[in-house]
């Protein structure tokens, strides 16, 4: 019912394959892979080569979050590198419908990402091409920022749109949240409608177990909060 997607942005980049194996062994559902270009966002991270390098380390879905502009040129590269889900920001594509189609045609699931101030209407006429809607609860570019509380209202609004769409189409769209997710707020974020939770610094930062290779306690704690919501 709920998915936890640790963001590699806060992992140890010198041991990325190991980090991926360990976090999945500790119960992660997806691997969230943040791609930044120092143009669309003021930071620079990793590209398809690194996605390809981690692919053999897990069978968990790799959730590629593109914070790059433009997006179309690089989409097939990520599909070939083993991405399962590819999401992008509407501001970063001149032709949103075309970019979504390109992702689907490359064999991946497609999603749109909404910055804190980006209105939700960008999803209205492309619902049939969406598998995921991702709401940013921080401004994109860096891990370790504070959750913006207004996102809870936006989540409820997105949940309503997605539920209405599901009722008329029978198709499910996931609602993912990214930024500042911790054990002390994940429950209220779930209650506001999110079903998929990115957590970077919470998992890879302070969350290391006594055994440095395990993330069981932090992922268990996040899931424990979610179990209480579902009950
Ligand atoms: C921010 C990235 C996030 C980031 C989240 O631009 O999209 O995925 O890693 O990090 P935390 O969970 O630390 O806010
Ligand atoms: Zn992200």
mmCIF file of C-alpha atoms and ligand atoms in Angstrom:
data_model
loop_
_atom_site.group_PDB
_atom_site.id
_atom_site.type_symbol
_atom_site.label_atom_id
_atom_site.label_comp_id
_atom_site.label_asym_id
_atom_site.label_seq_id
_atom_site.Cartn_x
_atom_site.Cartn_y
_atom_site.Cartn_z
ATOM 1 C CA UNK A 1 0.000 0.000 0.000
ATOM 2 C CA UNK A 2 2.887 2.394 0.792
ATOM 3 C CA UNK A 3 6.287 2.619 -0.872
ATOM 4 C CA UNK A 4 9.487 3.955 0.704
ATOM 5 C CA UNK A 5 12.032 5.303 -1.774
ATOM 6 C CA UNK A 6 15.393 6.237 -0.228
ATOM 7 C CA UNK A 7 17.115 9.008 -2.190
ATOM 8 C CA UNK A 8 20.708 8.205 -3.099
ATOM 9 C CA UNK A 9 21.507 11.932 -2.901
ATOM 10 C CA UNK A 10 22.420 11.416 0.768
ATOM 11 C CA UNK A 11 24.143 8.044 0.279
ATOM 12 C CA UNK A 12 27.913 7.500 0.225
ATOM 13 C CA UNK A 13 28.741 8.096 -3.442
ATOM 14 C CA UNK A 14 32.047 6.283 -3.078
ATOM 15 C CA UNK A 15 30.168 3.045 -2.263
ATOM 16 C CA UNK A 16 26.960 3.469 -4.198
ATOM 17 C CA UNK A 17 26.419 -0.160 -5.222
ATOM 18 C CA UNK A 18 26.803 -1.302 -1.633
ATOM 19 C CA UNK A 19 24.469 1.427 -0.375
ATOM 20 C CA UNK A 20 21.820 0.339 -2.883
ATOM 21 C CA UNK A 21 22.099 -3.329 -1.831
ATOM 22 C CA UNK A 22 22.023 -2.468 1.860
ATOM 23 C CA UNK A 23 19.065 -0.139 1.723
ATOM 24 C CA UNK A 24 17.015 -2.641 -0.295
ATOM 25 C CA UNK A 25 18.021 -5.447 2.094
ATOM 26 C CA UNK A 26 16.722 -3.200 4.874
ATOM 27 C CA UNK A 27 13.287 -2.917 3.231
ATOM 28 C CA UNK A 28 13.406 -0.053 0.702
ATOM 29 C CA UNK A 29 10.818 -0.473 -2.077
ATOM 30 C CA UNK A 30 12.266 1.856 -4.699
ATOM 31 C CA UNK A 31 15.617 3.567 -5.246
ATOM 32 C CA UNK A 32 15.122 7.307 -5.821
ATOM 33 C CA UNK A 33 17.776 8.663 -8.199
ATOM 34 C CA UNK A 34 18.154 12.456 -8.303
ATOM 35 C CA UNK A 35 19.554 13.879 -11.534
ATOM 36 C CA UNK A 36 20.635 17.547 -11.369
ATOM 37 C CA UNK A 37 22.278 19.608 -14.099
ATOM 38 C CA UNK A 38 23.439 22.916 -12.494
ATOM 39 C CA UNK A 39 21.046 24.673 -14.872
ATOM 40 C CA UNK A 40 17.482 23.720 -14.006
ATOM 41 C CA UNK A 41 18.607 23.429 -10.365
ATOM 42 C CA UNK A 42 21.742 24.881 -8.721
ATOM 43 C CA UNK A 43 23.460 21.548 -8.114
ATOM 44 C CA UNK A 44 25.103 18.801 -10.147
ATOM 45 C CA UNK A 45 24.760 15.075 -9.508
ATOM 46 C CA UNK A 46 24.711 11.965 -11.643
ATOM 47 C CA UNK A 47 23.622 10.787 -15.073
ATOM 48 C CA UNK A 48 22.806 7.611 -17.011
ATOM 49 C CA UNK A 49 26.295 6.119 -16.522
ATOM 50 C CA UNK A 50 25.791 5.956 -12.766
ATOM 51 C CA UNK A 51 22.263 4.616 -13.182
ATOM 52 C CA UNK A 52 23.665 1.850 -15.367
ATOM 53 C CA UNK A 53 26.368 1.149 -12.773
ATOM 54 C CA UNK A 54 23.892 0.614 -9.922
ATOM 55 C CA UNK A 55 21.364 -1.344 -12.008
ATOM 56 C CA UNK A 56 23.028 -4.763 -11.445
ATOM 57 C CA UNK A 57 22.998 -4.204 -7.676
ATOM 58 C CA UNK A 58 19.226 -4.457 -7.265
ATOM 59 C CA UNK A 59 15.989 -5.595 -8.813
ATOM 60 C CA UNK A 60 14.087 -2.825 -6.989
ATOM 61 C CA UNK A 61 12.597 -0.188 -9.301
ATOM 62 C CA UNK A 62 14.903 2.775 -9.987
ATOM 63 C CA UNK A 63 12.895 5.998 -9.785
ATOM 64 C CA UNK A 64 14.747 8.627 -11.836
ATOM 65 C CA UNK A 65 13.855 12.192 -10.831
ATOM 66 C CA UNK A 66 15.056 14.497 -13.599
ATOM 67 C CA UNK A 67 15.949 17.998 -12.456
ATOM 68 C CA UNK A 68 17.405 18.882 -15.829
ATOM 69 C CA UNK A 69 16.397 21.089 -18.756
ATOM 70 C CA UNK A 70 15.715 20.094 -21.471
ATOM 71 C CA UNK A 71 14.541 16.550 -20.755
ATOM 72 C CA UNK A 72 13.795 14.830 -24.072
ATOM 73 C CA UNK A 73 17.377 14.201 -25.212
ATOM 74 C CA UNK A 74 18.303 12.346 -22.035
ATOM 75 C CA UNK A 75 15.137 10.230 -21.508
ATOM 76 C CA UNK A 76 16.084 7.290 -23.791
ATOM 77 C CA UNK A 77 19.561 7.210 -22.201
ATOM 78 C CA UNK A 78 18.040 6.628 -18.764
ATOM 79 C CA UNK A 79 15.676 4.001 -20.142
ATOM 80 C CA UNK A 80 18.654 2.152 -21.614
ATOM 81 C CA UNK A 81 20.526 2.573 -18.313
ATOM 82 C CA UNK A 82 17.826 0.579 -16.531
ATOM 83 C CA UNK A 83 15.459 3.205 -15.130
ATOM 84 C CA UNK A 84 11.949 1.944 -14.329
ATOM 85 C CA UNK A 85 10.227 5.236 -13.566
ATOM 86 C CA UNK A 86 11.215 8.623 -15.036
ATOM 87 C CA UNK A 87 9.735 11.880 -13.760
ATOM 88 C CA UNK A 88 10.409 15.474 -14.860
ATOM 89 C CA UNK A 89 9.284 19.009 -14.007
ATOM 90 C CA UNK A 90 6.726 20.600 -16.383
ATOM 91 C CA UNK A 91 8.825 23.812 -16.439
ATOM 92 C CA UNK A 92 11.707 21.829 -17.935
ATOM 93 C CA UNK A 93 9.865 20.599 -21.039
ATOM 94 C CA UNK A 94 8.501 22.684 -23.921
ATOM 95 C CA UNK A 95 6.086 19.856 -24.783
ATOM 96 C CA UNK A 96 4.951 18.009 -21.701
ATOM 97 C CA UNK A 97 2.678 15.536 -23.472
ATOM 98 C CA UNK A 98 5.463 14.619 -25.889
ATOM 99 C CA UNK A 99 8.005 14.086 -23.092
ATOM 100 C CA UNK A 100 5.567 11.829 -21.215
ATOM 101 C CA UNK A 101 4.985 9.849 -24.407
ATOM 102 C CA UNK A 102 8.718 9.532 -24.943
ATOM 103 C CA UNK A 103 9.158 8.040 -21.469
ATOM 104 C CA UNK A 104 6.331 5.539 -22.035
ATOM 105 C CA UNK A 105 7.654 4.649 -25.508
ATOM 106 C CA UNK A 106 11.051 3.968 -23.935
ATOM 107 C CA UNK A 107 9.380 1.322 -21.764
ATOM 108 C CA UNK A 108 9.329 3.238 -18.481
ATOM 109 C CA UNK A 109 6.586 4.558 -16.237
ATOM 110 C CA UNK A 110 6.150 8.316 -16.508
ATOM 111 C CA UNK A 111 5.522 11.087 -14.028
ATOM 112 C CA UNK A 112 5.328 14.846 -13.537
ATOM 113 C CA UNK A 113 7.020 16.648 -10.638
ATOM 114 C CA UNK A 114 5.466 19.753 -9.093
ATOM 115 C CA UNK A 115 7.655 22.315 -7.328
ATOM 116 C CA UNK A 116 6.148 23.898 -4.203
ATOM 117 C CA UNK A 117 4.730 26.872 -6.168
ATOM 118 C CA UNK A 118 3.860 24.987 -9.375
ATOM 119 C CA UNK A 119 0.081 24.644 -9.829
ATOM 120 C CA UNK A 120 -1.422 21.183 -10.231
ATOM 121 C CA UNK A 121 -3.306 22.013 -13.432
ATOM 122 C CA UNK A 122 -0.360 20.809 -15.530
ATOM 123 C CA UNK A 123 -1.599 17.267 -14.901
ATOM 124 C CA UNK A 124 -5.188 17.854 -16.035
ATOM 125 C CA UNK A 125 -4.932 17.017 -19.717
ATOM 126 C CA UNK A 126 -2.277 14.308 -19.499
ATOM 127 C CA UNK A 127 -3.726 12.038 -16.800
ATOM 128 C CA UNK A 128 -3.833 9.090 -19.215
ATOM 129 C CA UNK A 129 -0.070 9.354 -19.666
ATOM 130 C CA UNK A 130 0.805 9.610 -15.964
ATOM 131 C CA UNK A 131 1.830 6.708 -13.750
ATOM 132 C CA UNK A 132 3.178 8.904 -10.946
ATOM 133 C CA UNK A 133 2.583 12.414 -9.650
ATOM 134 C CA UNK A 134 5.454 13.678 -7.509
ATOM 135 C CA UNK A 135 4.986 16.693 -5.238
ATOM 136 C CA UNK A 136 8.107 18.482 -4.064
ATOM 137 C CA UNK A 137 7.864 19.483 -0.411
ATOM 138 C CA UNK A 138 11.130 21.453 -0.673
ATOM 139 C CA UNK A 139 12.607 23.482 -3.510
ATOM 140 C CA UNK A 140 14.605 21.021 -5.606
ATOM 141 C CA UNK A 141 18.396 20.961 -5.596
ATOM 142 C CA UNK A 142 19.524 19.770 -2.193
ATOM 143 C CA UNK A 143 18.914 17.093 0.399
ATOM 144 C CA UNK A 144 18.361 17.857 4.063
ATOM 145 C CA UNK A 145 15.875 20.738 3.704
ATOM 146 C CA UNK A 146 12.813 21.318 5.845
ATOM 147 C CA UNK A 147 9.370 20.055 4.755
ATOM 148 C CA UNK A 148 7.181 22.966 3.538
ATOM 149 C CA UNK A 149 3.857 22.559 5.457
ATOM 150 C CA UNK A 150 1.662 24.022 2.669
ATOM 151 C CA UNK A 151 2.473 20.815 0.751
ATOM 152 C CA UNK A 152 -0.085 19.024 2.947
ATOM 153 C CA UNK A 153 -2.905 21.124 1.424
ATOM 154 C CA UNK A 154 -1.493 20.514 -2.035
ATOM 155 C CA UNK A 155 -1.331 16.769 -1.379
ATOM 156 C CA UNK A 156 -5.019 16.726 -0.446
ATOM 157 C CA UNK A 157 -5.838 18.602 -3.677
ATOM 158 C CA UNK A 158 -3.717 16.203 -5.754
ATOM 159 C CA UNK A 159 -5.287 13.189 -3.996
ATOM 160 C CA UNK A 160 -8.768 14.462 -4.939
ATOM 161 C CA UNK A 161 -7.813 14.840 -8.607
ATOM 162 C CA UNK A 162 -6.180 11.415 -8.720
ATOM 163 C CA UNK A 163 -9.083 9.691 -6.948
ATOM 164 C CA UNK A 164 -11.586 11.330 -9.308
ATOM 165 C CA UNK A 165 -9.504 10.168 -12.274
ATOM 166 C CA UNK A 166 -9.246 6.630 -10.891
ATOM 167 C CA UNK A 167 -13.011 6.514 -10.348
ATOM 168 C CA UNK A 168 -13.712 7.360 -13.995
ATOM 169 C CA UNK A 169 -10.814 5.513 -15.673
ATOM 170 C CA UNK A 170 -10.085 2.568 -13.376
ATOM 171 C CA UNK A 171 -6.390 3.468 -13.676
ATOM 172 C CA UNK A 172 -4.215 4.072 -10.649
ATOM 173 C CA UNK A 173 -1.693 6.938 -10.450
ATOM 174 C CA UNK A 174 0.778 6.949 -7.569
ATOM 175 C CA UNK A 175 1.184 10.087 -5.444
ATOM 176 C CA UNK A 176 4.778 10.541 -4.353
ATOM 177 C CA UNK A 177 6.258 13.109 -1.980
ATOM 178 C CA UNK A 178 9.877 14.308 -1.999
ATOM 179 C CA UNK A 179 11.685 16.512 0.522
ATOM 180 C CA UNK A 180 12.019 16.678 4.282
ATOM 181 C CA UNK A 181 10.215 13.392 4.975
ATOM 182 C CA UNK A 182 11.119 12.084 8.460
ATOM 183 C CA UNK A 183 9.685 9.701 11.041
ATOM 184 C CA UNK A 184 7.981 12.603 12.820
ATOM 185 C CA UNK A 185 5.987 13.809 9.786
ATOM 186 C CA UNK A 186 5.527 10.777 7.503
ATOM 187 C CA UNK A 187 2.205 9.841 9.163
ATOM 188 C CA UNK A 188 0.552 13.221 8.552
ATOM 189 C CA UNK A 189 1.955 13.244 5.001
ATOM 190 C CA UNK A 190 0.315 9.838 4.426
ATOM 191 C CA UNK A 191 -2.951 11.098 5.912
ATOM 192 C CA UNK A 192 -2.862 13.991 3.442
ATOM 193 C CA UNK A 193 -2.820 11.446 0.607
ATOM 194 C CA UNK A 194 0.735 10.442 -0.321
ATOM 195 C CA UNK A 195 1.376 6.734 -0.974
ATOM 196 C CA UNK A 196 5.052 6.842 -1.981
ATOM 197 C CA UNK A 197 7.696 8.526 0.170
ATOM 198 C CA UNK A 198 11.162 9.697 -0.838
ATOM 199 C CA UNK A 199 13.534 10.035 2.106
ATOM 200 C CA UNK A 200 17.172 10.977 1.643
ATOM 201 C CA UNK A 201 18.836 12.444 4.706
ATOM 202 C CA UNK A 202 16.406 10.627 7.034
ATOM 203 C CA UNK A 203 17.574 7.254 5.735
ATOM 204 C CA UNK A 204 21.221 7.761 4.788
ATOM 205 C CA UNK A 205 22.053 10.588 7.187
ATOM 206 C CA UNK A 206 21.379 10.112 10.852
ATOM 207 C CA UNK A 207 19.689 6.805 10.154
ATOM 208 C CA UNK A 208 22.638 4.440 10.015
ATOM 209 C CA UNK A 209 22.289 1.432 12.264
ATOM 210 C CA UNK A 210 25.026 0.310 14.634
ATOM 211 C CA UNK A 211 25.869 -2.049 11.803
ATOM 212 C CA UNK A 212 26.917 0.532 9.184
ATOM 213 C CA UNK A 213 25.606 -1.693 6.415
ATOM 214 C CA UNK A 214 22.027 -1.832 7.624
ATOM 215 C CA UNK A 215 19.199 0.648 7.531
ATOM 216 C CA UNK A 216 16.625 -1.598 9.220
ATOM 217 C CA UNK A 217 15.864 0.672 12.169
ATOM 218 C CA UNK A 218 15.203 3.830 10.171
ATOM 219 C CA UNK A 219 13.204 2.104 7.427
ATOM 220 C CA UNK A 220 11.374 0.081 10.088
ATOM 221 C CA UNK A 221 10.572 3.286 11.971
ATOM 222 C CA UNK A 222 9.217 5.006 8.828
ATOM 223 C CA UNK A 223 7.113 1.940 8.005
ATOM 224 C CA UNK A 224 5.925 1.668 11.601
ATOM 225 C CA UNK A 225 4.472 5.178 11.368
ATOM 226 C CA UNK A 226 2.701 4.211 8.132
ATOM 227 C CA UNK A 227 1.240 1.028 9.617
ATOM 228 C CA UNK A 228 -0.413 3.181 12.260
ATOM 229 C CA UNK A 229 -2.014 5.371 9.539
ATOM 230 C CA UNK A 230 -3.366 2.349 7.692
ATOM 231 C CA UNK A 231 -4.812 0.832 10.896
HETATM 232 C C1 LIG B 1 15.841 17.311 -3.691
HETATM 233 C C2 LIG B 1 15.726 15.876 -4.123
HETATM 234 C C3 LIG B 1 15.329 14.950 -3.045
HETATM 235 C C4 LIG B 1 16.268 14.896 -1.875
HETATM 236 C C5 LIG B 1 15.440 14.663 -0.661
HETATM 237 O O1 LIG B 1 15.951 18.132 -4.810
HETATM 238 O O2 LIG B 1 14.771 15.756 -5.166
HETATM 239 O O3 LIG B 1 15.064 13.657 -3.561
HETATM 240 O O4 LIG B 1 17.228 13.896 -1.959
HETATM 241 O O5 LIG B 1 16.278 14.712 0.447
HETATM 242 P P1 LIG B 1 15.705 14.819 1.911
HETATM 243 O O6 LIG B 1 14.875 13.586 2.169
HETATM 244 O O7 LIG B 1 16.932 14.878 2.739
HETATM 245 O O8 LIG B 1 14.875 16.076 1.991
HETATM 246 ZN ZN1 LIG B 2 14.134 13.712 -5.759
#
